[in-house]
Amino acid sequence: MDSNKRPESMARITTTELANAFIDEQVALVREQVGDKKVLLALSGGVDSSVVAALLIKAIGKQLVCVHVNHGLMRKGESENVIEVFQNGLDANLIYVDATDRFLDKLVDVADPETKRKIIGNEFVYLFAEEARKLADDVDFLAQGTIYPDIIESKGVKAHHNVGGLPEDLHFGLVEPIKLLYKDEVRVVGRALGLPSEMVDRQPFPGPGLGVRCLGAITRDRLHALREADAILREEFDKSGLSSHVWQYFIAVPDMKSVGVRDGKRYEGWPAIIRAVNTTDAMTATIEEIPYTVLNTITARITAEVEGINRVLYDLTPKPTGTIEWE
Ligand code: XMP
């Protein structure tokens, strides 16, 4: 039987009971597969890797070694949240790598979006491989948050080929406990495992993170302004209830300044661009109609609280002709 094919008899996991049955089954399978060996996992804090981490902690506890690489392009509070939930909450064996300087130094003066993506992706694999190599004598397995759409989209190519691929000298057995699940099922399983809603219901976040929202060549001051403005947007979306139904929402900050005025003085600043879209498959997207009062509150807060930003714009462009991200 092809283990990468979801059996037709497999029921859709829609309830906590079904999720618990799935979890029990996977816990037993993982224990059988790995025995007393150690398993390595790159834990980004996204839904899939978080659910795999929680599942494996339940199955094998400290035999799981999680590596969280902070590329310095996370949203505000995200790495802290990973540490809080997994290290403090679930007592995970977690290695935290703060690689902010390495990533940002590599990205100095790099304005082309695809080059930025490539640098971020390559650096990520390089750093993770470095950690893996340090542990290679001790670790036999690599866990991955592959899910069923990854397998379908790669048309039968083994899922780990898409996930950045480790160098040839590192050989690990693969542990992929959620590879037959659809995204909605992953969320049900995550909830049943007790993961917090901000992790399980997290909106999609691109691998290169804020790197593709700090438009053009990234600078630390503009990245900081973007992160703070984005945190305000998320807070106000939570308060107004928009976060529960808008598919993806974020701030982009372009590499340009305009003249403004603050405290009676000329104040040159960047604009913060609000993007809030709805979609089912990310191939096309429509614009969320944000109420004016919410837009006003967001504008007032960002311009008052975020150093370097003097205007707030609202992007009304659907996809097409815009893409969801600006880069
Ligand atoms: P676009 O901008 O192409 O985005 O309309 C569609 C969806 O893909 C996400 N996205 C990415 N995800 N790495 C990712 O993991 C990337 O480089 C990347 N670029 C865009 C985007 O956030 C949206 O959900």
GROMACS .gro file of N, CA and C and ligand atoms in nm, residues 117 204-208 213 247-248 282 319 323-325 327, ligand 1:
model
   69
  117ARG      N    1   1.410   3.585  -0.103
  117ARG     CA    2   1.354   3.452  -0.070
  117ARG      C    3   1.461   3.344  -0.071
  204PRO      N    4  -0.221   3.214   0.751
  204PRO     CA    5  -0.100   3.175   0.680
  204PRO      C    6   0.007   3.283   0.689
  205PHE      N    7   0.130   3.240   0.703
  205PHE     CA    8   0.242   3.335   0.715
  205PHE      C    9   0.354   3.283   0.626
  206PRO      N   10   0.401   3.363   0.531
  206PRO     CA   11   0.500   3.310   0.437
  206PRO      C   12   0.631   3.272   0.505
  207GLY      N   13   0.697   3.169   0.453
  207GLY     CA   14   0.826   3.127   0.508
  207GLY      C   15   0.924   3.242   0.527
  208PRO      N   16   0.940   3.331   0.426
  208PRO     CA   17   1.033   3.443   0.443
  208PRO      C   18   0.981   3.552   0.536
  213ARG      N   19   0.763   4.165   0.332
  213ARG     CA   20   0.669   4.276   0.358
  213ARG      C   21   0.744   4.405   0.390
  247TRP      N   22  -0.912   3.598   0.614
  247TRP     CA   23  -0.819   3.489   0.583
  247TRP      C   24  -0.674   3.527   0.610
  248GLN      N   25  -0.636   3.648   0.563
  248GLN     CA   26  -0.497   3.691   0.584
  248GLN      C   27  -0.494   3.843   0.592
  282ALA      N   28  -0.599   3.089  -0.224
  282ALA     CA   29  -0.490   3.185  -0.244
  282ALA      C   30  -0.458   3.212  -0.392
  319LYS      N   31  -0.696   4.009  -0.591
  319LYS     CA   32  -0.604   3.925  -0.670
  319LYS      C   33  -0.688   3.850  -0.772
  323THR      N   34  -0.116   4.058  -0.619
  323THR     CA   35  -0.101   3.931  -0.548
  323THR      C   36  -0.134   3.962  -0.403
  324ILE      N   37  -0.139   3.858  -0.319
  324ILE     CA   38  -0.170   3.883  -0.178
  324ILE      C   39  -0.054   3.958  -0.114
  325GLU      N   40   0.064   3.906  -0.128
  325GLU     CA   41   0.182   3.977  -0.078
  325GLU      C   42   0.218   4.087  -0.179
  327GLU      N   43   0.541   4.147  -0.249
  327GLU     CA   44   0.661   4.101  -0.320
  327GLU      C   45   0.646   3.953  -0.349
  328XMP     P1   46   0.063   3.566  -0.336
  328XMP     O1   47   0.139   3.684  -0.289
  328XMP     O2   48   0.136   3.486  -0.440
  328XMP     O3   49   0.049   3.470  -0.210
  328XMP     O4   50  -0.077   3.601  -0.381
  328XMP     C1   51  -0.033   3.356  -0.200
  328XMP     C2   52  -0.012   3.295  -0.061
  328XMP     O5   53   0.121   3.244  -0.051
  328XMP     C3   54   0.189   3.307   0.057
  328XMP     N1   55   0.329   3.330   0.014
  328XMP     C4   56   0.433   3.255   0.052
  328XMP     N2   57   0.439   3.149   0.136
  328XMP     N3   58   0.672   3.137   0.102
  328XMP     C5   59   0.558   3.092   0.162
  328XMP     O6   60   0.568   2.996   0.241
  328XMP     C6   61   0.674   3.244   0.016
  328XMP     O7   62   0.778   3.284  -0.034
  328XMP     C7   63   0.547   3.305  -0.008
  328XMP     N4   64   0.508   3.408  -0.086
  328XMP     C8   65   0.375   3.424  -0.071
  328XMP     C9   66   0.115   3.438   0.081
  328XMP     O8   67   0.133   3.485   0.215
  328XMP    C10   68  -0.028   3.396   0.053
  328XMP     O9   69  -0.085   3.329   0.163
   0.00000   0.00000   0.00000
